[in-house]
Amino acid sequence: MVSAEEHEQVLSEELEVLESIYIEELQKLSPTHLQIRVVPEDYDEAKQDPILLLDVQYTEQYPDDVPELHIHVLEDGRQVLGMPPPEDEEPPRDDPREGVQLLAKELEQVAKESLGMPMVFALASHLRESLTDYMTRQAQEAEKVANERREAELRAEEEKFRGTAVTVERFNAWRIEYMRKQELLRAQKEEAYVASLTPKEREEYRRMKAKPTGREIFAKPDARVEEEKTDESVKEVDFSLYSREDRERQAREEHEDDAAQDGYVDDMDE
């Protein structure tokens, strides 16, 4: 247990050290209550970096007991530490922002590890380092999210030009659907055309539709048999059966017949 004299001496010595270090940042509210303004390393006011206020209230058994600690947010224009509580509500004793809660938890752990010795300087230094690390992690996370969003946008843009890979299955499915739509469209056009005809024209149209097409006629077995019969009746001339003299004589006879026919035609013209 710390005696009153020892307690007062510890506070006096620690306050003297703190005043020499935090010349502008330290504010003494009472002999047992002080506040220290804490900013991150490489603080940049133009970037609206957060500014914290470490509130320390000594207990009677300090440094054997952890002092009462609170972290207040003085500035956080970019809301690095989280969304602030509504202004129309009474501010809570402990700031509810996620970042502040995390920093307070770490600070409490450091205080427990420092029991038995003056610890305010260590707490203020740790809070500064923790705030800097937290801001770095937040910046890295924000950059990661932004990169993922850009990559997703690029992939979506590439997909517009890449299209869908054509496979046999996809082509067959597309062809079936395409033919179905074309048949439906043809039927609709035909229905509209028939509706525009007179009863007599409509009857004639139906009769013409009932007649088989050339392809249908050709596809009939009887038509193929008839074609085979026609092919069998045609005999191919084999010129190898004739001698050269026979071929020349036949050619002369054909020529004379043609000449005679031409003369006959000329006489008819006269």
GROMACS .gro file of C-alpha atoms in nm:
model
  270
    1MET     CA    1   0.000   0.000   0.000
    2VAL     CA    2   0.128   0.346  -0.093
    3SER     CA    3   0.140   0.603   0.186
    4ALA     CA    4   0.005   0.953   0.138
    5GLU     CA    5   0.356   1.099   0.142
    6GLU     CA    6   0.481   0.851  -0.117
    7HIS     CA    7   0.174   0.910  -0.331
    8GLU     CA    8   0.221   1.287  -0.325
    9GLN     CA    9   0.592   1.257  -0.400
   10VAL     CA   10   0.530   1.028  -0.699
   11LEU     CA   11   0.273   1.268  -0.842
   12SER     CA   12   0.498   1.569  -0.790
   13GLU     CA   13   0.799   1.410  -0.955
   14GLU     CA   14   0.596   1.272  -1.246
   15LEU     CA   15   0.423   1.603  -1.306
   16GLU     CA   16   0.758   1.780  -1.318
   17VAL     CA   17   0.880   1.537  -1.586
   18LEU     CA   18   0.559   1.566  -1.785
   19GLU     CA   19   0.567   1.947  -1.780
   20SER     CA   20   0.919   1.942  -1.919
   21ILE     CA   21   0.817   1.711  -2.205
   22TYR     CA   22   0.464   1.827  -2.288
   23ILE     CA   23   0.515   2.200  -2.262
   24GLU     CA   24   0.211   2.296  -2.469
   25GLU     CA   25   0.021   1.966  -2.470
   26LEU     CA   26  -0.020   1.925  -2.092
   27GLN     CA   27  -0.304   2.080  -1.895
   28LYS     CA   28  -0.324   2.036  -1.518
   29LEU     CA   29  -0.683   2.052  -1.396
   30SER     CA   30  -0.603   1.960  -1.034
   31PRO     CA   31  -0.319   1.795  -0.840
   32THR     CA   32  -0.468   1.455  -0.930
   33HIS     CA   33  -0.627   1.532  -1.266
   34LEU     CA   34  -0.444   1.620  -1.586
   35GLN     CA   35  -0.492   1.602  -1.963
   36ILE     CA   36  -0.242   1.559  -2.247
   37ARG     CA   37  -0.309   1.643  -2.611
   38VAL     CA   38  -0.188   1.360  -2.837
   39VAL     CA   39  -0.134   1.377  -3.213
   40PRO     CA   40  -0.006   1.104  -3.449
   41GLU     CA   41   0.347   1.098  -3.580
   42ASP     CA   42   0.394   1.317  -3.888
   43TYR     CA   43   0.079   1.504  -3.795
   44ASP     CA   44  -0.065   1.698  -4.091
   45GLU     CA   45  -0.326   1.957  -4.011
   46ALA     CA   46  -0.409   2.001  -4.379
   47LYS     CA   47  -0.512   1.635  -4.399
   48GLN     CA   48  -0.736   1.678  -4.095
   49ASP     CA   49  -0.550   1.415  -3.896
   50PRO     CA   50  -0.717   1.325  -3.566
   51ILE     CA   51  -0.620   1.488  -3.237
   52LEU     CA   52  -0.684   1.307  -2.909
   53LEU     CA   53  -0.698   1.414  -2.548
   54LEU     CA   54  -0.571   1.168  -2.288
   55ASP     CA   55  -0.756   1.227  -1.963
   56VAL     CA   56  -0.578   1.094  -1.650
   57GLN     CA   57  -0.716   1.092  -1.297
   58TYR     CA   58  -0.484   0.952  -1.033
   59THR     CA   59  -0.613   0.712  -0.772
   60GLU     CA   60  -0.503   0.717  -0.407
   61GLN     CA   61  -0.295   0.402  -0.456
   62TYR     CA   62  -0.120   0.518  -0.776
   63PRO     CA   63   0.118   0.384  -0.908
   64ASP     CA   64   0.010   0.052  -0.758
   65ASP     CA   65  -0.334   0.108  -0.910
   66VAL     CA   66  -0.418   0.195  -1.269
   67PRO     CA   67  -0.529   0.558  -1.296
   68GLU     CA   68  -0.871   0.634  -1.438
   69LEU     CA   69  -0.815   0.680  -1.811
   70HIS     CA   70  -1.036   0.828  -2.081
   71ILE     CA   71  -0.969   0.918  -2.444
   72HIS     CA   72  -1.152   1.211  -2.602
   73VAL     CA   73  -1.149   1.307  -2.970
   74LEU     CA   74  -1.076   1.675  -3.023
   75GLU     CA   75  -1.058   1.664  -3.404
   76ASP     CA   76  -1.114   1.397  -3.668
   77GLY     CA   77  -1.226   1.564  -3.989
   78ARG     CA   78  -1.180   1.250  -4.200
   79GLN     CA   79  -1.352   1.030  -3.940
   80VAL     CA   80  -1.053   0.798  -3.927
   81LEU     CA   81  -1.161   0.671  -3.586
   82GLY     CA   82  -1.523   0.616  -3.687
   83MET     CA   83  -1.852   0.799  -3.692
   84PRO     CA   84  -1.893   1.046  -3.406
   85PRO     CA   85  -2.197   1.022  -3.177
   86PRO     CA   86  -2.496   1.247  -3.260
   87GLU     CA   87  -2.444   1.605  -3.150
   88ASP     CA   88  -2.795   1.636  -3.007
   89GLU     CA   89  -2.721   1.365  -2.750
   90GLU     CA   90  -2.526   1.408  -2.429
   91PRO     CA   91  -2.167   1.301  -2.497
   92PRO     CA   92  -2.083   0.970  -2.326
   93ARG     CA   93  -1.795   0.950  -2.081
   94ASP     CA   94  -1.626   0.692  -2.304
   95ASP     CA   95  -1.624   0.772  -2.674
   96PRO     CA   96  -1.817   0.497  -2.860
   97ARG     CA   97  -1.617   0.521  -3.183
   98GLU     CA   98  -1.460   0.193  -3.288
   99GLY     CA   99  -1.110   0.334  -3.322
  100VAL     CA  100  -1.124   0.502  -2.982
  101GLN     CA  101  -1.247   0.185  -2.815
  102LEU     CA  102  -0.958  -0.011  -2.965
  103LEU     CA  103  -0.701   0.246  -2.852
  104ALA     CA  104  -0.850   0.255  -2.501
  105LYS     CA  105  -0.832  -0.122  -2.470
  106GLU     CA  106  -0.465  -0.126  -2.569
  107LEU     CA  107  -0.392   0.162  -2.331
  108GLU     CA  108  -0.553  -0.023  -2.040
  109GLN     CA  109  -0.330  -0.323  -2.108
  110VAL     CA  110  -0.015  -0.108  -2.107
  111ALA     CA  111  -0.124   0.050  -1.778
  112LYS     CA  112  -0.163  -0.291  -1.613
  113GLU     CA  113   0.183  -0.390  -1.732
  114SER     CA  114   0.330  -0.070  -1.581
  115LEU     CA  115   0.192  -0.105  -1.228
  116GLY     CA  116   0.433  -0.006  -0.951
  117MET     CA  117   0.601   0.277  -1.144
  118PRO     CA  118   0.501   0.618  -1.284
  119MET     CA  119   0.329   0.542  -1.614
  120VAL     CA  120   0.162   0.852  -1.761
  121PHE     CA  121   0.450   0.929  -1.996
  122ALA     CA  122   0.452   0.567  -2.114
  123LEU     CA  123   0.076   0.581  -2.164
  124ALA     CA  124   0.088   0.904  -2.365
  125SER     CA  125   0.375   0.772  -2.579
  126HIS     CA  126   0.195   0.444  -2.643
  127LEU     CA  127  -0.125   0.626  -2.736
  128ARG     CA  128   0.067   0.832  -2.991
  129GLU     CA  129   0.221   0.518  -3.145
  130SER     CA  130  -0.109   0.329  -3.141
  131LEU     CA  131  -0.290   0.617  -3.309
  132THR     CA  132  -0.024   0.631  -3.581
  133ASP     CA  133  -0.041   0.254  -3.640
  134TYR     CA  134  -0.420   0.263  -3.649
  135MET     CA  135  -0.419   0.539  -3.910
  136THR     CA  136  -0.167   0.345  -4.119
  137ARG     CA  137  -0.384   0.033  -4.111
  138GLN     CA  138  -0.692   0.234  -4.201
  139ALA     CA  139  -0.513   0.395  -4.495
  140GLN     CA  140  -0.391   0.057  -4.619
  141GLU     CA  141  -0.739  -0.092  -4.587
  142ALA     CA  142  -0.892   0.202  -4.773
  143GLU     CA  143  -0.634   0.165  -5.050
  144LYS     CA  144  -0.702  -0.209  -5.071
  145VAL     CA  145  -1.076  -0.150  -5.102
  146ALA     CA  146  -1.019   0.116  -5.368
  147ASN     CA  147  -0.789  -0.117  -5.566
  148GLU     CA  148  -1.040  -0.401  -5.547
  149ARG     CA  149  -1.314  -0.168  -5.666
  150ARG     CA  150  -1.101  -0.049  -5.959
  151GLU     CA  151  -1.011  -0.407  -6.052
  152ALA     CA  152  -1.378  -0.507  -6.038
  153GLU     CA  153  -1.468  -0.215  -6.264
  154LEU     CA  154  -1.191  -0.312  -6.509
  155ARG     CA  155  -1.307  -0.674  -6.514
  156ALA     CA  156  -1.665  -0.563  -6.575
  157GLU     CA  157  -1.548  -0.338  -6.858
  158GLU     CA  158  -1.345  -0.620  -7.013
  159GLU     CA  159  -1.644  -0.854  -6.992
  160LYS     CA  160  -1.842  -0.614  -7.212
  161PHE     CA  161  -1.594  -0.670  -7.495
  162ARG     CA  162  -1.510  -1.033  -7.424
  163GLY     CA  163  -1.864  -1.164  -7.454
  164THR     CA  164  -1.964  -1.522  -7.387
  165ALA     CA  165  -1.741  -1.808  -7.499
  166VAL     CA  166  -1.907  -2.009  -7.777
  167THR     CA  167  -1.932  -2.383  -7.719
  168VAL     CA  168  -2.116  -2.654  -7.911
  169GLU     CA  169  -2.378  -2.679  -7.639
  170ARG     CA  170  -2.437  -2.303  -7.626
  171PHE     CA  171  -2.453  -2.278  -8.004
  172ASN     CA  172  -2.704  -2.562  -8.030
  173ALA     CA  173  -2.918  -2.410  -7.757
  174TRP     CA  174  -2.903  -2.071  -7.929
  175ARG     CA  175  -2.989  -2.225  -8.268
  176ILE     CA  176  -3.292  -2.408  -8.129
  177GLU     CA  177  -3.419  -2.091  -7.965
  178TYR     CA  178  -3.347  -1.887  -8.279
  179MET     CA  179  -3.532  -2.132  -8.505
  180ARG     CA  180  -3.825  -2.137  -8.263
  181LYS     CA  181  -3.850  -1.759  -8.271
  182GLN     CA  182  -3.820  -1.751  -8.650
  183GLU     CA  183  -4.095  -2.011  -8.687
  184LEU     CA  184  -4.317  -1.816  -8.449
  185LEU     CA  185  -4.251  -1.495  -8.644
  186ARG     CA  186  -4.327  -1.669  -8.976
  187ALA     CA  187  -4.652  -1.809  -8.836
  188GLN     CA  188  -4.756  -1.465  -8.712
  189LYS     CA  189  -4.685  -1.306  -9.050
  190GLU     CA  190  -4.872  -1.582  -9.232
  191GLU     CA  191  -5.168  -1.548  -8.998
  192ALA     CA  192  -5.179  -1.173  -9.059
  193TYR     CA  193  -5.154  -1.227  -9.435
  194VAL     CA  194  -5.434  -1.485  -9.443
  195ALA     CA  195  -5.654  -1.257  -9.235
  196SER     CA  196  -5.615  -0.984  -9.499
  197LEU     CA  197  -5.742  -1.210  -9.784
  198THR     CA  198  -6.097  -1.244  -9.908
  199PRO     CA  199  -6.272  -1.576  -9.839
  200LYS     CA  200  -6.211  -1.688 -10.198
  201GLU     CA  201  -5.844  -1.590 -10.188
  202ARG     CA  202  -5.810  -1.756  -9.851
  203GLU     CA  203  -5.949  -2.083  -9.988
  204GLU     CA  204  -5.714  -2.068 -10.287
  205TYR     CA  205  -5.420  -1.998 -10.057
  206ARG     CA  206  -5.501  -2.298  -9.840
  207ARG     CA  207  -5.532  -2.519 -10.148
  208MET     CA  208  -5.192  -2.404 -10.274
  209LYS     CA  209  -5.042  -2.465  -9.931
  210ALA     CA  210  -5.176  -2.821  -9.936
  211LYS     CA  211  -4.983  -2.903 -10.254
  212PRO     CA  212  -4.649  -3.076 -10.195
  213THR     CA  213  -4.335  -2.882 -10.268
  214GLY     CA  214  -4.068  -2.995 -10.512
  215ARG     CA  215  -3.854  -3.115 -10.226
  216GLU     CA  216  -4.142  -3.315 -10.082
  217ILE     CA  217  -4.213  -3.472 -10.420
  218PHE     CA  218  -3.849  -3.561 -10.469
  219ALA     CA  219  -3.834  -3.708 -10.120
  220LYS     CA  220  -4.110  -3.959 -10.203
  221PRO     CA  221  -3.989  -4.317 -10.267
  222ASP     CA  222  -4.179  -4.335 -10.600
  223ALA     CA  223  -3.992  -4.032 -10.727
  224ARG     CA  224  -3.656  -4.190 -10.648
  225VAL     CA  225  -3.757  -4.516 -10.821
  226GLU     CA  226  -3.866  -4.321 -11.130
  227GLU     CA  227  -3.535  -4.139 -11.130
  228GLU     CA  228  -3.346  -4.468 -11.113
  229LYS     CA  229  -3.549  -4.603 -11.407
  230THR     CA  230  -3.471  -4.292 -11.610
  231ASP     CA  231  -3.103  -4.329 -11.535
  232GLU     CA  232  -3.107  -4.693 -11.644
  233SER     CA  233  -3.273  -4.606 -11.979
  234VAL     CA  234  -2.994  -4.367 -12.069
  235LYS     CA  235  -2.698  -4.545 -12.219
  236GLU     CA  236  -2.360  -4.384 -12.225
  237VAL     CA  237  -2.175  -4.393 -12.560
  238ASP     CA  238  -1.839  -4.565 -12.536
  239PHE     CA  239  -1.619  -4.408 -12.807
  240SER     CA  240  -1.354  -4.673 -12.753
  241LEU     CA  241  -1.576  -4.914 -12.955
  242TYR     CA  242  -1.521  -4.711 -13.272
  243SER     CA  243  -1.208  -4.690 -13.487
  244ARG     CA  244  -1.054  -4.360 -13.588
  245GLU     CA  245  -1.194  -4.390 -13.941
  246ASP     CA  246  -1.541  -4.460 -13.805
  247ARG     CA  247  -1.526  -4.157 -13.582
  248GLU     CA  248  -1.408  -3.932 -13.866
  249ARG     CA  249  -1.680  -4.065 -14.098
  250GLN     CA  250  -1.946  -4.009 -13.836
  251ALA     CA  251  -1.817  -3.656 -13.780
  252ARG     CA  252  -1.835  -3.580 -14.157
  253GLU     CA  253  -2.187  -3.715 -14.178
  254GLU     CA  254  -2.297  -3.503 -13.883
  255HIS     CA  255  -2.134  -3.199 -14.043
  256GLU     CA  256  -2.310  -3.261 -14.375
  257ASP     CA  257  -2.642  -3.304 -14.198
  258ASP     CA  258  -2.590  -2.975 -14.019
  259ALA     CA  259  -2.499  -2.798 -14.343
  260ALA     CA  260  -2.804  -2.938 -14.517
  261GLN     CA  261  -3.024  -2.826 -14.232
  262ASP     CA  262  -2.875  -2.477 -14.244
  263GLY     CA  263  -2.945  -2.457 -14.617
  264TYR     CA  264  -3.301  -2.563 -14.557
  265VAL     CA  265  -3.343  -2.291 -14.302
  266ASP     CA  266  -3.198  -2.031 -14.542
  267ASP     CA  267  -3.443  -2.138 -14.814
  268MET     CA  268  -3.729  -2.102 -14.575
  269ASP     CA  269  -3.614  -1.752 -14.489
  270GLU     CA  270  -3.610  -1.651 -14.857
   0.00000   0.00000   0.00000
